[in-house]
Structure formats: C-alpha cells, structure tokens
Amino acid sequence: MSALNLYDTATREVGEFQPLIPGEVSIYVCGATVQAAPHIGHVRSAVNFDILRRWLIWSGYEVTFIRNVTDIDDKILQKAVIEKMQWWALAMKYERIFSAAYASLNVLPPTYEPRATGHVTQMIELMETLIANGAAYAPGNGDVYLEVRKLKRYLTLSGQKLDDLQPAGDVDANNSKKRDPRDFALWKAAKIGEPSWPTPWGAGRPGWHLECSAMAHTYLGEAFDIHAGGLDLIFPHHENEIAQSEAAGHKFANRWLHNAWVTQSGEKMSKSLGNTLQVDVILQRVRGIELRWYLGSAHYRSMLEYSEAALDESAVAFRRIEHFLNRATEILGTHPAPVVNDAFCAAMNDDLAVPAALAGISENLRVGNQAITDGDKDAIGKNASEIRGALSILGCDPFDPNYTLENSTNLSDALNGVITLALKERTAARERKDFAASDAIRDGLLELGITIEDTAQGPRWSMTEKS
RNA sequence: GGUCGGAUGGCCGAGAGGCGAGGCAAGGGACUGCAAAUCCCUCUACACGGGUUCAAAUCCCGUUCCGACCUCCA
C-alpha cells in the first residue's frame, strides 16, 4: 500500500505524512463559533476533515480528533442582545443546531469537543507563561497582548511580512495600549454588562486565538500531527495560534490543512453578502447522505461552486449508486462487505483525491450493473463491496445505521405515495360506482392498519394500531 | 499596496511535461408490451500572447479576467 501524502499549507507542498508517534494521529480542527445556524460551507469543512479522519482510521491509525466550540466571542454577545437571550443560552442553542447538522451528515463525533469557556484556567496559565517569557504584556487596562515584533518568526504560514499588513481597522491609535498596532489581544478586559472571568490582570474574557492554543495543548500536548480548518483561518487565527504556542515553547502543529469554500457565483458564502445556504434548508431538498456526497465529491482544496442544478445532479448520481447497492443486496441476499480497492486507496493517499476516487466508483458501477444483467454473482459482489468500501470511507454508506432513521423517513414518503396511488384507484372505482372494488381497497388498507376517511377535500388516511 | 488561489468541452469536475480521468447533458444503438432501469457507441477542452522542449493543459515570462485573506469568518 502506498503511503499517505498530504498537502501542508506551511510548505505549500504535498508530502508524505509521518505521525509524531507511529500508529497514532492527533488532529485539532477549528470548529464553529456558535452564533448562528450553520450553512453548507461550515459543514463542508466538517465533512472534508471527517473523510480525512475515516481514511486515517481505515489506514490503521489510532486517531484523536479534537474539534472545539467557540462559545464566547463578540458576535455571540451581540446576537444575544438581538435575540434577547443570555449569551450562554444562545451559544448552547446554536451548538445544538451545529451538532444536529453534523449528525445528519454522518460526521463522526470528535474524540472530545472542548468549549472555550471551559478552559479559562488553561488560558491564564498560557498567558502567565507568555508574560514570563517576555512575549506578552499586560498594559494595565485589563487587556493582555502578544508582542508580535519580538517573535522569532511570525506569519510563516501565510507568507506575509508584518510591515505589509494593512493596519488593523479596529485599533484606535490614540487610545490603544498596544506597543505595536499589530499586536493582538490574548485577553480582552470586560466591558460593563459583559461576561468575565477573573485573572491576575483584571476581569475579562478570552481573545479569539488563545482558546485554540490552550485547548490543543491540553488535549494533544505540546506537539501534534495535524491542525485543520477553513482557508480564512490561516490569517490571523492560525498565525496567532502559532505565535502564542511557539512563544510559550510549544512545537504545536506539525502540518496544516485548510479546506476551500463553498461559493456562489464565485464568491465565498457569508452572511453579509446574503448568499448563505443553511443546512436545514438544503436538507429539505436532498437527504443528508446526498448533501454529504455533494460536499465531499470535490477536492477539499478546491472551491465548490454551489448551484441547485449541481446539487440535484449529484444527488441523482448518488441514488444511482445506491440503487445498484440495493439491487446487489437483493441478489446476494446480504449486504456486501465493504472492501477498499487499490485504486481508491491510491487516490485517497494522494492528498485525499476524492474526485479521482469517484472515477473508480463509476467504473465499479458500470461493471457491477453489467454483472447484474449477466447474472454474475461474483462480479456483483466484488463491485458492490468495493463501492460500499469507498462509500463508507466517504461517510456515504447507505447501509450505515446512522442513516437508518433518515431512510425510514424516505420509506414513509414512499408509503405515502403508495397509499395515494391506492386512494386514486379507489376514487376512480367509486366514480364508476364499482363499490365492491372501492370497498375492497378500503378494507385491504384497514387490514394493514391504515384508516380511510372521506372528507370534503377528498380521502384522507392515517395510521392506526393494528389490533 | 502586500500575500495566496483560480480560469479545462454544452455543464460539473480531475490531471501538473508524452497514453484525451470521470460524471451529467445531447445524439445514435441494444434490451423492452409501454415506460423506467441497465449496457454499448459518438461528440469534445485546456483564458490570451510569447518562450523553453523532440514533446506544453502541465514549465518560464508577460497580459486579461475572477476570487480569497490583510486582526469577525469554515
């Protein structure tokens, strides 16, 4: 088997993945700031790194997967005012919606999902270390800043130069206690009415970046294998995480992975552009497994241009695969056992080249369908197994119990259709006064526990307990 | 201004010096009571202008257009 090669944002090259500890992989993914419901861009990130995780697990690694929840920040406080809720109630509300979205897309739950507010102690410890090192300073106003000009290296991930950065817009140069306008806040002094935690430098709340360094350190140690997140996190978030952690003497992440956007008309989804597509809205159009198939089908570093047509086409393609697996199961009398073939393996090991892997699935599908025509059970089993193996790595195995509930929803849709069909026949029979036939339909349905009522708007059916 | 990415056939979407990934759509055919499903065949592309090379979608230089980040972001 070939070795896994992954892109590293830090080097901008694809290189062989070597875990720090043989057989084990530690991953930290920057999760959501829970201030609004997720759009499909958010869950694309989760799906992409879930595929990475499943691939590593299949490859035999013991994977520790940490994905944080940022449950305190400026926007959460703002939204709490707008929604007239406690900030912590608002954060919990949206955290649950995120969790539900992840679950509907069959994203494996993280090994641990730390919240920022639960790690203030670790953040204070980190700040104490940084101040003792001379890397950070507390100017006395309750803020704590990292002094970026003192860093041995900074902005290595994004490849920028400190002096080339545009000055921060939010800094009031006259009132700022920053030694340099580009210094960033590790900790923010509490304003009146805002939540705060006591620290040696005054009451306040975490700056955005500090939490991830503290939590990554807490759960993964001073050095870990992979740090992942969206492209927009490269700067400032990940740069600042590196700055803090390295200034504290940690090695931090060995490799950086960043996923690209879901775009509309070439532009990144964002609430300010009004072009966001919330997950629950999309899930009224396609099933979770189909949305996952769509989001996972593009390479994780490529922009995915959203359109309803593309989503629909993708869903149709997935149903075709699913249909083959169902027919194969009928013929074989059992679910095909998942098998990962060499082509899929080679594609995934090449920086998770899912699109290349899909070409292999297409081939399996074509050959598998031909095998059904030919009645060649061995070939049916082989191709069905290889397809199922690929789908299970992609998190789109239709026989995965995590999709069972959803499948039963589809069953009820199908049931509804069948009954509607029967009711049309019954109506037709009644119109030609063939009551023997119409009553036979009604009695037959009743025997199955389905009660028919004739109303002014037409027949209505409901399920009753079978006696 | 700085940094980074992109432009591939009607559409989606890979590839990164040499055998035209793959899918969808379209057209033709096989099968079929009709339809569906399935299979087979066909068509076709690398934004533009130079250059390097035996060979360029791929490397180099330049140009155009699109997008991302520059302290809120997946």
Coordinates of C-alpha atoms in Angstrom, one line a residue, chain A residues 9-467:
Chain A
T9 CA -0.2 24.9 4.0
A10 CA 3.0 25.8 5.7
T11 CA 5.3 24.4 3.0
R12 CA 2.7 24.6 0.2
E13 CA 3.7 21.2 -0.9
V14 CA 2.3 17.7 -0.9
G15 CA 4.5 15.4 1.2
E16 CA 4.4 12.1 3.0
F17 CA 2.5 12.1 6.2
Q18 CA 4.6 10.9 9.1
P19 CA 2.9 10.9 12.5
L20 CA 4.9 12.0 15.5
I21 CA 4.0 8.7 17.2
P22 CA 3.9 5.7 15.0
G23 CA 0.4 4.4 14.6
E24 CA -1.3 7.4 16.2
V25 CA -2.6 10.6 14.7
S26 CA -3.6 13.7 16.7
I27 CA -5.8 16.3 14.9
Y28 CA -7.1 19.6 16.0
V29 CA -9.9 21.2 13.9
C30 CA -11.1 24.7 14.5
G31 CA -14.8 24.2 14.9
A32 CA -17.6 26.7 14.9
T33 CA -18.3 29.9 16.6
V34 CA -21.8 29.1 17.7
Q35 CA -23.5 32.4 16.9
A36 CA -25.8 31.4 14.1
A37 CA -27.1 28.2 12.3
P38 CA -24.6 26.5 10.0
H39 CA -24.6 27.0 6.3
I40 CA -23.3 24.4 3.9
G41 CA -19.8 25.9 3.9
H42 CA -19.4 25.2 7.6
V43 CA -20.4 21.6 7.2
R44 CA -18.2 21.2 4.1
S45 CA -15.3 21.7 6.4
A46 CA -16.6 19.1 8.8
V47 CA -17.2 16.6 6.0
N48 CA -13.8 17.1 4.5
F49 CA -11.9 16.5 7.7
D50 CA -14.3 13.7 8.6
I51 CA -13.2 12.0 5.4
L52 CA -9.6 12.5 6.4
R53 CA -10.3 11.0 9.8
R54 CA -12.1 8.0 8.4
W55 CA -9.3 7.4 6.0
L56 CA -6.7 7.5 8.7
I57 CA -8.8 5.1 10.8
W58 CA -9.1 2.8 7.9
S59 CA -5.4 3.1 7.3
G60 CA -4.9 1.7 10.8
Y61 CA -4.2 4.8 12.9
E62 CA -5.5 5.5 16.3
V63 CA -6.9 8.9 15.8
T64 CA -7.5 11.5 18.5
F65 CA -9.7 14.1 16.9
I66 CA -10.4 17.4 18.8
R67 CA -12.8 19.9 17.4
N68 CA -13.5 22.9 19.5
V69 CA -16.6 25.0 20.1
T70 CA -16.0 28.7 20.4
D71 CA -18.8 29.7 22.8
I72 CA -17.7 33.2 23.8
D73 CA -16.9 36.0 21.4
D74 CA -18.0 39.4 20.3
K75 CA -20.7 38.1 17.9
I76 CA -22.2 35.8 20.4
L77 CA -22.6 38.7 22.8
Q78 CA -24.1 40.8 20.0
K79 CA -26.5 38.1 18.9
A80 CA -27.6 37.5 22.5
V81 CA -28.7 41.1 22.7
I82 CA -30.6 40.8 19.4
E83 CA -32.2 37.5 20.3
K84 CA -32.9 38.7 23.8
M85 CA -31.2 35.6 25.3
Q86 CA -28.5 35.0 27.8
W87 CA -25.2 34.7 25.8
W88 CA -24.7 31.2 27.2
A89 CA -28.2 30.1 26.2
L90 CA -27.6 31.4 22.7
A91 CA -24.3 29.6 22.4
M92 CA -25.9 26.4 23.5
K93 CA -28.8 26.8 21.2
Y94 CA -26.6 27.1 18.1
E95 CA -24.2 24.5 19.3
R96 CA -27.1 22.1 19.3
I97 CA -28.0 23.1 15.8
F98 CA -24.5 22.6 14.6
S99 CA -24.4 19.2 16.3
A100 CA -27.6 18.2 14.6
A101 CA -26.3 19.3 11.3
Y102 CA -23.1 17.3 11.8
A103 CA -25.2 14.2 12.8
S104 CA -27.5 14.5 9.8
L105 CA -24.3 14.4 7.6
N106 CA -22.9 11.4 9.4
V107 CA -19.9 13.4 10.7
L108 CA -18.3 11.3 13.4
P109 CA -18.4 12.9 16.8
P110 CA -15.0 14.2 17.8
T111 CA -13.0 12.3 20.4
Y112 CA -13.5 15.4 22.5
E113 CA -15.3 18.7 21.8
P114 CA -13.9 21.3 24.2
R115 CA -15.6 24.7 24.7
A116 CA -13.6 27.8 25.1
T117 CA -15.4 28.8 28.3
G118 CA -14.4 25.6 30.0
H119 CA -10.6 26.3 29.5
V120 CA -10.1 29.7 31.0
T121 CA -7.7 28.2 33.6
Q122 CA -5.5 26.9 30.8
M123 CA -5.6 30.2 29.0
I124 CA -4.5 32.1 32.1
E125 CA -1.6 29.6 32.6
L126 CA -0.6 30.1 29.0
M127 CA -0.7 33.9 29.4
E128 CA 1.4 33.7 32.5
T129 CA 4.0 31.7 30.6
L130 CA 3.9 34.2 27.8
I131 CA 4.3 37.2 30.1
A132 CA 7.1 35.4 32.0
N133 CA 8.8 34.8 28.6
G134 CA 8.5 38.5 27.7
A135 CA 6.4 37.6 24.7
A136 CA 3.2 39.1 26.1
Y137 CA 2.4 42.1 28.2
A138 CA -0.5 43.4 30.2
P139 CA -0.6 47.2 29.9
G140 CA -2.8 47.6 32.9
N141 CA -6.2 48.2 31.2
G142 CA -7.2 44.5 31.7
D143 CA -6.1 43.5 28.2
V144 CA -3.3 41.2 27.5
Y145 CA -1.4 41.4 24.2
L146 CA 1.1 39.4 22.4
E147 CA 4.0 41.5 21.2
V148 CA 4.4 40.3 17.6
R149 CA 7.7 42.2 16.8
K150 CA 9.5 40.2 19.4
L151 CA 8.7 36.9 17.9
K152 CA 11.5 34.9 16.3
R153 CA 9.2 34.1 13.4
Y154 CA 5.7 35.2 12.6
L155 CA 3.4 35.0 9.5
T156 CA 5.3 31.9 8.2
L157 CA 2.0 30.1 7.4
S158 CA 0.5 32.9 5.3
G159 CA 3.9 34.1 3.9
Q160 CA 3.3 37.7 4.6
K161 CA 5.5 40.4 6.0
L162 CA 4.5 42.2 9.1
D163 CA 5.1 45.6 7.6
D164 CA 3.0 44.8 4.5
L165 CA -0.2 44.2 6.5
Q166 CA -2.8 46.9 6.4
P167 CA -3.1 48.5 9.8
A168 CA -6.0 47.0 11.8
G169 CA -9.2 48.9 11.4
D170 CA -10.4 48.3 14.9
V171 CA -7.5 50.0 16.6
D172 CA -7.9 53.5 17.8
A173 CA -4.3 54.5 17.7
N174 CA -4.7 57.3 20.2
N175 CA -6.4 55.1 22.9
S176 CA -4.6 51.9 22.2
K177 CA -2.3 50.5 24.9
K178 CA -0.7 48.3 22.2
R179 CA 3.0 48.7 21.8
D180 CA 2.5 48.0 18.1
P181 CA -0.8 48.2 16.3
R182 CA -0.3 44.7 15.0
D183 CA 0.0 43.2 18.5
F184 CA -3.1 41.0 19.0
A185 CA -5.3 40.5 22.1
L186 CA -4.8 37.3 24.1
W187 CA -7.4 38.5 26.6
K188 CA -9.9 41.3 26.5
A189 CA -10.9 43.4 29.5
A190 CA -14.5 43.1 30.5
K191 CA -16.8 45.9 29.4
I192 CA -19.8 46.8 31.6
G193 CA -22.5 44.2 31.3
E194 CA -20.3 41.6 29.6
P195 CA -19.4 38.2 31.0
S196 CA -16.0 38.0 32.5
W197 CA -13.6 35.7 34.3
P198 CA -11.1 36.9 37.0
T199 CA -7.4 36.9 36.0
P200 CA -4.3 38.4 37.6
W201 CA -4.6 41.3 35.1
G202 CA -8.3 42.0 35.8
A203 CA -11.6 40.6 34.9
G204 CA -12.1 39.9 31.2
R205 CA -12.8 37.3 28.5
P206 CA -10.7 35.3 26.1
G207 CA -9.5 36.7 22.8
W208 CA -10.4 34.6 19.9
H209 CA -7.0 32.9 19.3
L210 CA -5.9 32.0 22.7
E211 CA -8.5 29.3 23.3
C212 CA -7.3 27.1 20.5
S213 CA -3.7 27.1 21.6
A214 CA -4.8 26.3 25.2
M215 CA -7.2 23.6 24.2
A216 CA -4.9 22.0 21.6
H217 CA -2.1 21.9 24.3
T218 CA -4.5 20.5 26.9
Y219 CA -5.7 17.6 24.8
L220 CA -3.0 17.0 22.3
G221 CA 0.2 18.1 24.1
E222 CA 2.9 20.4 23.0
A223 CA 3.2 19.0 19.6
F224 CA 0.6 17.2 17.5
D225 CA 0.2 16.0 13.9
I226 CA -2.5 18.0 12.1
H227 CA -4.2 21.3 12.6
A228 CA -7.1 21.9 10.2
G229 CA -9.7 24.5 9.4
G230 CA -11.1 26.8 6.8
L231 CA -8.9 28.8 4.4
D232 CA -9.9 32.1 6.1
L233 CA -8.4 31.0 9.3
I234 CA -4.8 31.0 8.0
F235 CA -4.5 34.6 8.9
P236 CA -5.0 35.8 11.5
H237 CA -6.2 32.9 13.6
H238 CA -3.7 30.2 12.8
E239 CA -0.8 32.6 12.6
N240 CA -1.6 33.8 16.0
E241 CA -2.1 30.3 17.4
I242 CA 1.4 29.5 16.1
A243 CA 2.7 32.7 17.6
Q244 CA 1.3 32.1 21.0
S245 CA 2.2 28.5 21.2
E246 CA 5.7 28.8 19.9
A247 CA 6.4 31.8 22.2
A248 CA 5.3 29.6 25.0
G249 CA 7.8 27.0 24.0
H250 CA 5.5 24.5 22.3
K251 CA 6.2 22.9 19.0
F252 CA 2.5 23.0 18.1
A253 CA 1.1 21.6 14.8
N254 CA 3.3 19.5 12.5
R255 CA 1.1 20.0 9.4
W256 CA -1.6 22.4 8.4
L257 CA -4.6 21.5 6.3
H258 CA -7.1 24.1 5.0
N259 CA -10.4 23.4 3.2
A260 CA -11.7 25.7 0.4
W261 CA -15.0 27.4 0.2
V262 CA -18.5 26.6 -1.0
T263 CA -19.0 29.5 -3.3
Q264 CA -22.0 31.1 -5.1
S265 CA -21.3 33.0 -8.3
G266 CA -17.6 32.6 -7.5
E267 CA -17.9 34.3 -4.1
K268 CA -17.5 32.9 -0.7
M269 CA -20.6 32.4 1.4
S270 CA -21.0 35.0 4.0
K271 CA -23.9 36.4 5.9
S272 CA -23.0 40.0 4.8
L273 CA -23.4 39.0 1.2
G274 CA -26.7 37.3 1.9
N275 CA -25.6 34.3 0.0
T276 CA -25.6 31.7 2.7
L277 CA -27.4 28.4 2.4
Q278 CA -28.4 27.0 5.7
V279 CA -28.1 23.3 6.2
D280 CA -31.6 22.7 7.3
V281 CA -32.9 24.4 4.1
I282 CA -30.8 22.2 1.9
L283 CA -31.9 19.2 3.8
Q284 CA -35.5 19.9 2.7
R285 CA -34.3 19.4 -0.9
V286 CA -32.0 16.4 -0.5
R287 CA -31.2 13.8 2.1
G288 CA -28.2 14.2 4.4
I289 CA -26.4 11.4 2.7
E290 CA -26.9 13.2 -0.6
L291 CA -25.7 16.5 0.7
R292 CA -22.6 14.9 2.1
W293 CA -22.0 13.1 -1.2
Y294 CA -22.2 16.5 -2.9
L295 CA -20.0 18.4 -0.4
G296 CA -17.4 15.6 -0.3
S297 CA -17.2 15.0 -4.0
A298 CA -15.0 18.0 -4.8
H299 CA -11.4 18.0 -3.7
Y300 CA -11.1 19.6 -0.3
R301 CA -8.7 22.3 -1.5
S302 CA -10.9 23.3 -4.5
M303 CA -13.7 25.8 -4.4
L304 CA -17.1 24.1 -4.7
E305 CA -19.4 26.3 -6.7
Y306 CA -22.9 25.7 -5.4
S307 CA -25.9 25.5 -7.6
E308 CA -29.2 23.8 -7.2
A309 CA -28.6 22.0 -10.6
A310 CA -25.2 20.7 -9.4
L311 CA -26.7 19.6 -6.1
D312 CA -29.6 17.8 -7.8
E313 CA -27.3 16.2 -10.4
S314 CA -25.0 15.0 -7.6
A315 CA -28.0 13.6 -5.7
V316 CA -29.2 11.7 -8.8
A317 CA -25.8 10.3 -9.3
F318 CA -25.7 9.1 -5.7
R319 CA -29.1 7.5 -6.0
R320 CA -27.9 5.6 -9.0
I321 CA -25.1 4.1 -6.9
E322 CA -27.4 3.4 -4.0
H323 CA -29.9 1.7 -6.4
F324 CA -27.1 -0.6 -7.5
L325 CA -26.2 -1.5 -4.0
N326 CA -29.8 -2.2 -3.1
R327 CA -30.2 -4.5 -6.1
A328 CA -26.9 -6.2 -5.4
T329 CA -28.1 -6.8 -1.8
E330 CA -31.3 -8.3 -3.1
I331 CA -29.4 -10.6 -5.4
L332 CA -26.7 -11.6 -2.9
G333 CA -29.2 -11.9 0.0
T334 CA -26.9 -9.9 2.2
H335 CA -25.2 -6.6 2.4
P336 CA -21.9 -6.6 0.5
A337 CA -19.0 -6.4 2.9
P338 CA -17.0 -3.1 2.5
V339 CA -13.7 -3.6 0.6
V340 CA -11.3 -0.8 -0.2
N341 CA -9.6 -1.5 -3.5
D342 CA -6.2 -0.3 -4.7
A343 CA -7.5 2.4 -7.0
F344 CA -9.4 4.0 -4.2
C345 CA -6.5 3.6 -1.8
A346 CA -4.1 5.2 -4.2
A347 CA -6.4 8.1 -4.8
M348 CA -7.0 8.8 -1.1
N349 CA -3.3 8.6 -0.4
D350 CA -2.7 11.3 -2.9
D351 CA -3.9 14.2 -0.7
L352 CA -7.4 12.8 -0.4
A353 CA -8.1 12.9 -4.2
V354 CA -11.8 12.1 -3.9
P355 CA -12.6 13.1 -7.5
A356 CA -10.1 10.6 -8.7
A357 CA -11.6 8.0 -6.4
L358 CA -15.0 8.7 -7.8
A359 CA -13.8 7.7 -11.3
G360 CA -13.1 4.3 -9.8
I361 CA -16.5 4.1 -8.3
S362 CA -18.0 4.9 -11.7
E363 CA -16.1 2.0 -13.2
N364 CA -17.3 -0.3 -10.4
L365 CA -20.8 0.8 -11.0
R366 CA -20.7 0.2 -14.7
V367 CA -19.1 -3.2 -14.3
G368 CA -21.5 -4.1 -11.5
N369 CA -24.6 -3.2 -13.4
Q370 CA -23.3 -5.3 -16.3
A371 CA -22.8 -8.1 -13.9
I372 CA -26.4 -7.9 -12.8
T373 CA -27.5 -8.1 -16.4
D374 CA -25.2 -11.1 -16.8
G375 CA -26.2 -12.7 -13.5
D376 CA -22.6 -12.9 -12.5
K377 CA -22.8 -13.1 -8.7
D378 CA -19.1 -13.0 -8.1
A379 CA -18.7 -9.8 -10.1
I380 CA -21.8 -8.3 -8.5
G381 CA -20.4 -9.0 -5.0
K382 CA -16.9 -7.7 -5.9
N383 CA -18.1 -4.4 -7.3
A384 CA -20.7 -3.9 -4.7
S385 CA -18.2 -4.5 -2.0
E386 CA -15.7 -2.1 -3.5
I387 CA -18.3 0.6 -3.9
R388 CA -19.5 0.1 -0.4
G389 CA -15.9 0.3 0.9
A390 CA -15.4 3.6 -0.9
L391 CA -18.7 5.0 0.3
S392 CA -18.0 4.0 3.9
I393 CA -14.7 6.0 3.9
L394 CA -16.6 8.9 2.3
G395 CA -19.2 8.6 5.1
C396 CA -21.9 7.9 2.5
D397 CA -22.6 4.2 3.1
P398 CA -26.4 3.9 2.7
F399 CA -26.3 0.8 5.0
D400 CA -24.7 2.8 7.8
P401 CA -27.0 2.7 10.8
N402 CA -26.5 6.4 11.2
Y403 CA -28.6 6.9 8.1
T404 CA -31.3 4.4 9.1
L405 CA -33.6 7.0 10.6
E406 CA -33.3 9.1 7.5
N407 CA -34.1 6.0 5.4
S408 CA -37.2 5.3 7.3
T409 CA -38.3 8.9 6.5
N410 CA -37.9 8.0 2.9
L411 CA -39.9 4.9 3.5
S412 CA -42.7 6.9 4.9
D413 CA -42.5 9.1 1.7
A414 CA -42.8 6.0 -0.3
L415 CA -45.6 4.7 1.8
N416 CA -47.4 8.0 1.3
G417 CA -47.0 7.7 -2.4
V418 CA -48.3 4.1 -2.4
I419 CA -51.3 4.9 -0.4
T420 CA -52.1 7.9 -2.5
L421 CA -52.0 5.7 -5.5
A422 CA -54.4 3.2 -3.9
L423 CA -56.7 6.0 -3.0
K424 CA -56.8 7.3 -6.6
E425 CA -57.9 3.8 -7.7
R426 CA -60.5 3.8 -5.0
T427 CA -61.8 7.2 -6.1
A428 CA -62.0 6.0 -9.7
A429 CA -63.9 2.9 -8.6
R430 CA -66.3 5.0 -6.6
E431 CA -66.9 7.3 -9.6
R432 CA -67.9 4.4 -11.8
K433 CA -70.0 3.1 -8.9
D434 CA -67.8 0.0 -8.6
F435 CA -68.2 -0.1 -4.8
A436 CA -67.2 -3.6 -4.4
A437 CA -63.8 -2.6 -5.7
S438 CA -63.6 0.6 -3.7
D439 CA -64.5 -1.1 -0.5
A440 CA -62.0 -3.9 -1.2
I441 CA -59.3 -1.2 -1.3
R442 CA -60.5 0.4 1.9
D443 CA -60.8 -2.9 3.7
G444 CA -57.5 -4.0 2.5
L445 CA -55.8 -0.9 3.7
L446 CA -57.6 -1.1 7.0
E447 CA -56.3 -4.6 7.5
L448 CA -52.8 -3.1 7.2
G449 CA -53.6 -0.6 9.9
I450 CA -54.5 2.3 7.6
T451 CA -57.8 4.0 8.1
I452 CA -59.5 5.9 5.3
E453 CA -61.8 8.8 5.9
D454 CA -63.7 10.5 3.1
T455 CA -63.7 14.3 3.6
A456 CA -65.0 17.2 1.6
Q457 CA -61.4 17.7 0.4
G458 CA -61.1 14.1 -0.7
P459 CA -59.9 10.9 1.0
R460 CA -57.6 11.2 4.0
W461 CA -55.6 8.4 5.5
S462 CA -54.0 7.8 8.9
M463 CA -52.1 5.0 10.6
T464 CA -53.8 3.2 13.4
E465 CA -52.5 0.5 15.7
K466 CA -53.1 -2.9 14.1
S467 CA -55.3 -5.0 16.5

